[in-house]
Amino acid sequence: MGYLHILRVALVSAILFTSVGGHCTSPKVRREWRCISPDERAAWMKAVKCLTKLPHNPDIYVTVDPAVSLIPAINPNSSYYDDFSYAHMDLNILIHSTGFFLPWHRLFVQTLEDELKSKCGYDGVQPYWDWTQDTADFYHATIWSDSDYDGLGSWGNSSNDYAISTGALKDMKIAYPVPHNIRRNFTLQPFLGAGPPPSSNNSTGPPSPDPTLMLNATFTSEVVNFTVSSFTGDYIQFQADVESWNGPHPGPHGIVGGDLVGGCPFGLAPPVCYGGPKWSPNDPMFFLHHAMIDKVWYDWQHRDPRNKNVFAGGTVSWQAGASYAQYPTGGPPFLNTSSVIPGDGLWEKTTVSDVLDTVGGRLCYVYE
């Protein structure tokens, strides 16, 4: 039945019949990918591919100095979908291991849904991917359906730089770091024999993970249940747990590999290509994954009243020199609920308080 199923049903039932102050009265219900119909799955992917056919938004702008972000320049010939990847690349250092991590990604996923509706006629609701269902046999999980109609597609082949060749997304082209097809490279132990991750080269960063770590052990139902039931009233420790090497956020990125982990396309990328999580929204799995991360936050927020509106964190990540041990979610200057969430022009001015409540501010959804 999935983790915390009874809690989820109770929460949905309670919120659907509640209207308080400025809260929405008819929230949309986000459901797990395998719990929506084939037609609904096909409609979501059709709308995502529609965005790849629309032109780049010329109003997208650069926030971070390219000498710091180390990313390809805006490509005026890219697509509207590529603008999402560009914003994530540009803002990468501001939205990971800072207080913006959870609210930024919540707003990012919601903005994609908004644009699927307004620009591509999508009339559904953003789904999520409950990866706790897939930890026992990740490679053969049903999420990797080969169906050309409603399948997300399976794994790529090394002979073709791991570009996927099945599913409804197999012909989807993305622009960053260079034009290519979506790639997925199954790797349960990405740290084994690959050297330490970038954080270990920075004395201010988190300690390196165990190189033998099996990433499917980092997002099991037990791990997620522990995260949701712990850190009462402590937003910083909750977020730090979600983002940690042993927490649920990095694992699906690392196992899927390819674009979802921000790998450089073999033989196509420019001579100097800085990989990492920067262009991970290239793979639409990103939005299903981060909807699930958002759901973990949502479940934690609703587990105890002390979690509901708590927020904290800083603006300077360990990547920019803050001490991870002292400031795992960013060092000073510190953020508050009035802080404006950067978006490179993807959205109008939005503050943290606008997205703390999924049935308040600019949001109107709950999770099944």
Coordinates of C-alpha atoms in Angstrom, one line a residue:
M1 CA 0.0 0.0 0.0
G2 CA 3.0 2.3 0.1
Y3 CA 4.5 4.1 3.1
L4 CA 2.3 6.0 5.5
H5 CA -0.8 5.1 3.4
I6 CA -3.3 5.5 6.2
L7 CA -1.8 8.9 7.2
R8 CA -2.0 10.1 3.6
V9 CA -5.6 9.1 3.2
A10 CA -6.6 10.8 6.5
L11 CA -4.8 14.0 5.6
V12 CA -6.4 14.2 2.1
S13 CA -9.8 13.5 3.5
A14 CA -9.4 16.2 6.2
I15 CA -8.1 18.9 3.9
L16 CA -10.5 18.4 1.0
F17 CA -13.4 19.4 3.3
T18 CA -11.6 22.3 5.0
S19 CA -11.5 25.9 4.0
V20 CA -9.7 28.3 6.3
G21 CA -9.0 32.0 5.5
G22 CA -7.2 32.3 2.2
H23 CA -6.8 28.6 1.7
C24 CA -8.1 27.0 -1.5
T25 CA -11.3 25.1 -1.1
S26 CA -10.9 22.5 -3.9
P27 CA -7.2 21.4 -3.9
K28 CA -6.0 19.1 -6.6
V29 CA -4.9 15.6 -5.5
R30 CA -1.4 14.5 -6.6
R31 CA -1.2 10.8 -7.1
E32 CA 1.5 8.3 -7.6
W33 CA 2.5 7.6 -11.3
R34 CA 1.3 4.0 -11.2
C35 CA -2.0 5.0 -9.7
I36 CA -3.1 7.3 -12.5
S37 CA -4.5 5.9 -15.8
P38 CA -2.5 5.1 -18.9
D39 CA -4.3 8.1 -20.6
E40 CA -3.3 10.4 -17.7
R41 CA 0.3 9.2 -17.9
A42 CA 0.3 9.7 -21.7
A43 CA -1.2 13.2 -21.4
W44 CA 1.5 14.3 -18.9
M45 CA 4.3 13.2 -21.2
K46 CA 2.6 14.6 -24.3
A47 CA 2.5 18.0 -22.5
V48 CA 6.1 17.8 -21.4
K49 CA 7.2 17.1 -25.0
C50 CA 5.0 20.0 -26.1
L51 CA 7.2 22.3 -24.0
T52 CA 10.2 21.1 -26.0
K53 CA 8.5 22.3 -29.2
L54 CA 8.0 25.8 -27.9
P55 CA 10.7 28.5 -28.2
H56 CA 13.0 29.6 -25.4
N57 CA 11.6 32.4 -23.3
P58 CA 13.7 35.5 -24.0
D59 CA 12.8 36.9 -20.5
I60 CA 14.9 34.2 -18.8
Y61 CA 17.9 35.9 -17.2
V62 CA 21.2 34.9 -15.5
T63 CA 21.5 35.3 -11.7
V64 CA 24.8 33.7 -10.9
D65 CA 28.2 34.8 -12.3
P66 CA 29.1 32.2 -15.1
A67 CA 32.6 32.1 -13.6
V68 CA 31.0 30.6 -10.5
S69 CA 28.2 28.5 -12.0
L70 CA 30.4 27.0 -14.7
I71 CA 27.5 26.3 -17.0
P72 CA 26.8 26.7 -20.8
A73 CA 25.4 30.1 -21.8
I74 CA 21.7 30.5 -22.5
N75 CA 21.0 28.9 -25.8
P76 CA 18.6 31.2 -27.8
N77 CA 17.7 28.2 -30.0
S78 CA 16.7 26.0 -27.0
S79 CA 13.1 25.2 -26.0
Y80 CA 10.8 26.4 -23.3
Y81 CA 11.4 23.1 -21.5
D82 CA 15.1 23.7 -21.6
D83 CA 14.5 27.0 -19.7
F84 CA 13.7 24.9 -16.7
S85 CA 17.0 23.1 -17.0
Y86 CA 18.8 26.4 -17.5
A87 CA 17.3 27.9 -14.4
H88 CA 18.3 24.9 -12.3
M89 CA 21.8 25.0 -13.7
D90 CA 22.2 28.7 -13.1
L91 CA 20.8 28.7 -9.6
N92 CA 22.3 25.4 -8.6
I93 CA 24.7 26.9 -5.9
L94 CA 21.8 28.9 -4.4
I95 CA 19.2 26.1 -4.1
H96 CA 21.1 23.1 -2.8
S97 CA 22.4 22.9 0.8
T98 CA 20.7 26.3 1.5
G99 CA 17.3 27.1 3.0
F100 CA 15.9 27.4 -0.4
F101 CA 16.2 23.7 -1.3
L102 CA 12.7 22.6 -0.3
P103 CA 10.6 25.7 -1.2
W104 CA 12.5 26.3 -4.4
H105 CA 11.9 22.8 -5.7
R106 CA 8.3 22.8 -4.6
L107 CA 7.8 26.0 -6.6
F108 CA 9.8 24.6 -9.5
V109 CA 7.6 21.5 -9.8
Q110 CA 4.4 23.6 -9.5
T111 CA 5.6 26.0 -12.2
L112 CA 6.1 23.1 -14.6
E113 CA 2.5 22.0 -13.9
D114 CA 1.3 25.5 -14.5
E115 CA 3.1 25.8 -17.8
L116 CA 1.9 22.3 -19.0
K117 CA -1.6 23.6 -18.4
S118 CA -1.3 27.1 -19.8
K119 CA 0.9 26.4 -22.8
C120 CA 0.1 22.8 -23.7
G121 CA -3.5 22.2 -22.7
Y122 CA -2.7 19.7 -19.9
D123 CA -5.7 19.2 -17.7
G124 CA -4.3 16.7 -15.2
V125 CA -2.4 17.0 -12.0
Q126 CA 1.3 16.7 -11.4
P127 CA 2.0 13.1 -10.4
Y128 CA 4.8 11.8 -8.2
W129 CA 7.1 8.8 -8.2
D130 CA 7.1 6.8 -4.9
W131 CA 10.5 5.2 -5.2
T132 CA 10.1 3.4 -1.9
Q133 CA 8.1 0.9 -4.0
D134 CA 11.2 0.2 -6.1
T135 CA 14.1 -0.3 -3.8
A136 CA 14.0 -4.1 -3.8
D137 CA 14.6 -4.4 -7.5
F138 CA 15.1 -0.9 -8.9
Y139 CA 16.4 -2.0 -12.3
H140 CA 13.2 -4.0 -13.1
A141 CA 10.7 -1.6 -11.4
T142 CA 7.5 -1.1 -13.3
I143 CA 8.1 2.6 -13.4
W144 CA 10.5 1.9 -16.4
S145 CA 7.8 0.9 -18.8
D146 CA 8.7 0.5 -22.4
S147 CA 5.2 1.4 -23.7
D148 CA 5.4 4.0 -26.5
Y149 CA 2.0 5.3 -25.3
D150 CA 2.3 5.8 -21.6
G151 CA 5.8 4.5 -20.7
L152 CA 8.6 6.6 -19.2
G153 CA 11.1 4.3 -20.9
S154 CA 13.8 2.0 -19.6
W155 CA 17.6 2.0 -19.5
G156 CA 20.0 3.2 -22.2
N157 CA 22.9 1.2 -23.8
S158 CA 26.5 2.1 -23.4
S159 CA 27.0 1.8 -27.1
N160 CA 24.8 4.8 -27.6
D161 CA 25.9 6.9 -24.5
Y162 CA 22.9 5.4 -22.6
A163 CA 20.3 7.2 -24.6
I164 CA 16.9 5.7 -23.9
S165 CA 15.3 3.9 -26.9
T166 CA 11.9 2.9 -25.5
G167 CA 8.9 4.7 -24.0
A168 CA 7.1 7.9 -24.9
L169 CA 10.1 10.1 -24.2
K170 CA 12.6 8.3 -26.4
D171 CA 12.6 11.0 -29.1
M172 CA 12.7 13.9 -26.7
K173 CA 15.6 16.3 -27.4
I174 CA 17.2 18.5 -24.8
A175 CA 19.7 21.3 -25.2
Y176 CA 22.1 21.2 -22.3
P177 CA 25.0 20.9 -22.1
V178 CA 24.6 20.2 -25.8
P179 CA 21.7 18.9 -27.9
H180 CA 21.1 15.2 -27.1
N181 CA 18.5 12.6 -26.1
I182 CA 17.6 11.6 -22.6
R183 CA 20.2 9.2 -21.1
R184 CA 19.8 6.8 -18.2
N185 CA 22.7 4.6 -16.9
F186 CA 21.7 2.3 -14.0
T187 CA 24.4 2.4 -11.2
L188 CA 23.7 1.1 -7.7
Q189 CA 27.1 2.1 -6.4
P190 CA 28.1 5.3 -8.2
F191 CA 30.8 6.1 -5.6
L192 CA 32.6 2.8 -6.0
G193 CA 35.8 3.3 -8.0
A194 CA 34.7 6.7 -9.2
G195 CA 36.7 8.7 -6.6
P196 CA 35.2 10.9 -3.9
P197 CA 32.4 13.3 -4.8
P198 CA 33.2 17.0 -5.1
S199 CA 32.3 17.7 -1.5
S200 CA 35.3 15.8 -0.2
N201 CA 37.6 18.2 -2.0
N202 CA 36.2 21.0 0.0
S203 CA 37.1 21.0 3.7
T204 CA 33.9 23.0 4.4
G205 CA 31.7 20.3 2.8
P206 CA 30.0 17.2 4.1
P207 CA 32.1 14.0 4.7
S208 CA 32.4 11.7 1.7
P209 CA 29.9 8.8 1.6
D210 CA 30.9 5.2 2.0
P211 CA 32.1 4.3 -1.5
T212 CA 30.4 0.9 -1.1
L213 CA 27.0 2.5 -0.3
M214 CA 24.1 0.9 -2.2
L215 CA 22.0 3.8 -3.0
N216 CA 18.7 1.9 -3.1
A217 CA 19.2 1.5 0.7
T218 CA 18.9 5.3 1.1
F219 CA 15.2 5.8 0.1
T220 CA 13.4 2.7 1.5
S221 CA 10.1 3.0 3.4
E222 CA 12.0 2.6 6.6
V223 CA 14.4 5.5 5.8
V224 CA 11.5 7.8 4.7
N225 CA 9.4 6.8 7.7
F226 CA 12.3 7.7 10.0
T227 CA 12.7 11.1 8.2
V228 CA 9.1 12.0 8.4
S229 CA 8.7 11.0 12.0
S230 CA 11.9 12.7 13.3
F231 CA 13.2 16.2 13.8
T232 CA 10.0 17.7 15.2
G233 CA 10.0 21.5 14.8
D234 CA 13.6 21.3 13.5
Y235 CA 13.5 22.3 9.8
I236 CA 17.3 22.5 9.5
Q237 CA 17.9 18.9 10.6
F238 CA 14.9 17.6 8.6
Q239 CA 16.2 19.2 5.4
A240 CA 19.8 18.1 6.2
D241 CA 18.6 14.5 6.5
V242 CA 16.7 14.6 3.3
E243 CA 19.7 16.0 1.4
S244 CA 22.4 13.9 3.0
W245 CA 24.2 11.1 1.2
N246 CA 22.2 8.6 3.3
G247 CA 18.9 10.5 2.8
P248 CA 16.2 10.1 0.1
H249 CA 17.1 12.9 -2.2
P250 CA 20.4 11.9 -3.8
G251 CA 19.7 8.2 -4.3
P252 CA 17.3 8.2 -7.2
H253 CA 19.5 10.8 -9.0
G254 CA 22.6 8.7 -8.6
I255 CA 21.1 5.3 -9.5
V256 CA 19.3 6.5 -12.7
G257 CA 22.5 8.4 -13.7
G258 CA 22.8 10.0 -17.1
D259 CA 20.9 13.2 -17.3
L260 CA 19.2 12.8 -13.9
V261 CA 22.6 12.9 -12.3
G262 CA 23.9 15.6 -14.6
G263 CA 26.5 13.5 -16.5
C264 CA 28.2 15.0 -19.5
P265 CA 27.2 13.4 -22.8
F266 CA 30.0 11.3 -24.1
G267 CA 31.7 12.6 -27.2
L268 CA 29.3 15.5 -27.6
A269 CA 30.0 17.7 -24.6
P270 CA 32.4 20.6 -25.0
P271 CA 36.1 19.9 -24.0
V272 CA 35.4 21.4 -20.5
C273 CA 32.2 20.0 -19.2
Y274 CA 31.4 20.4 -15.5
G275 CA 28.9 17.7 -14.6
G276 CA 26.9 17.3 -11.4
P277 CA 23.3 17.9 -10.7
K278 CA 23.0 21.0 -12.7
W279 CA 21.0 19.9 -15.8
S280 CA 19.2 17.0 -14.1
P281 CA 15.8 18.4 -15.1
N282 CA 16.7 17.3 -18.6
D283 CA 15.0 14.0 -17.7
P284 CA 11.4 14.5 -16.8
M285 CA 11.9 11.9 -14.1
F286 CA 13.3 14.9 -12.2
F287 CA 9.8 16.3 -11.7
L288 CA 8.3 13.0 -10.6
H289 CA 11.2 12.5 -8.2
H290 CA 11.0 16.0 -6.7
A291 CA 7.2 15.8 -6.4
M292 CA 8.0 12.8 -4.1
I293 CA 10.6 14.8 -2.2
D294 CA 8.0 17.5 -1.8
K295 CA 5.6 14.9 -0.5
V296 CA 8.1 13.8 2.1
W297 CA 8.2 17.4 3.2
Y298 CA 4.4 17.6 3.1
D299 CA 4.0 14.5 5.2
W300 CA 6.6 15.9 7.7
Q301 CA 4.7 19.2 7.9
H302 CA 1.5 17.5 8.6
R303 CA 2.8 15.0 11.1
D304 CA 3.0 17.5 14.0
P305 CA 1.7 21.1 14.3
R306 CA 5.2 22.2 15.2
N307 CA 6.4 21.3 11.7
K308 CA 3.6 23.0 9.8
N309 CA 5.1 26.5 9.1
V310 CA 8.6 26.2 10.4
F311 CA 11.4 27.4 8.2
A312 CA 15.1 28.2 8.6
G313 CA 18.4 28.2 6.7
G314 CA 21.0 30.3 5.1
T315 CA 21.9 31.6 1.6
V316 CA 25.5 30.4 1.4
S317 CA 26.0 26.6 0.8
W318 CA 29.1 24.6 1.5
Q319 CA 29.8 24.8 -2.2
A320 CA 30.3 28.6 -1.7
G321 CA 32.4 28.2 1.4
A322 CA 30.0 27.8 4.3
S323 CA 30.9 25.2 6.9
Y324 CA 28.6 22.2 6.3
A325 CA 29.2 21.0 9.9
Q326 CA 27.9 24.3 11.3
Y327 CA 25.4 25.2 8.5
P328 CA 24.2 22.1 6.7
T329 CA 21.3 24.1 5.1
G330 CA 23.4 27.3 4.4
G331 CA 25.3 29.9 6.3
P332 CA 24.6 33.6 6.8
P333 CA 23.0 35.8 5.5
F334 CA 20.0 33.8 6.8
L335 CA 16.6 33.4 5.1
N336 CA 13.1 33.9 6.5
T337 CA 9.6 33.4 5.2
S338 CA 9.6 36.8 3.5
S339 CA 12.7 35.9 1.5
V340 CA 12.1 36.0 -2.3
I341 CA 12.7 32.7 -4.1
P342 CA 15.0 33.2 -7.1
G343 CA 13.7 32.0 -10.4
D344 CA 15.7 33.5 -13.3
G345 CA 12.4 34.8 -14.7
L346 CA 10.5 31.4 -14.6
W347 CA 8.0 32.9 -12.1
E348 CA 6.7 36.2 -10.8
K349 CA 7.9 37.4 -7.4
T350 CA 7.3 34.6 -4.9
T351 CA 8.3 34.4 -1.2
V352 CA 8.9 31.3 1.0
S353 CA 5.7 32.0 2.8
D354 CA 3.8 31.7 -0.5
V355 CA 4.8 28.0 -0.8
L356 CA 5.0 26.8 2.8
D357 CA 1.3 25.6 2.7
T358 CA 0.2 23.5 -0.2
V359 CA -3.3 24.8 0.2
G360 CA -2.4 28.4 0.8
G361 CA -0.4 31.2 -0.9
R362 CA 0.0 30.4 -4.6
L363 CA -0.5 26.6 -4.1
C364 CA -3.6 24.4 -4.1
Y365 CA -2.9 20.7 -3.9
V366 CA -2.6 17.8 -1.5
Y367 CA -1.0 14.3 -1.8
E368 CA -2.9 11.0 -1.9

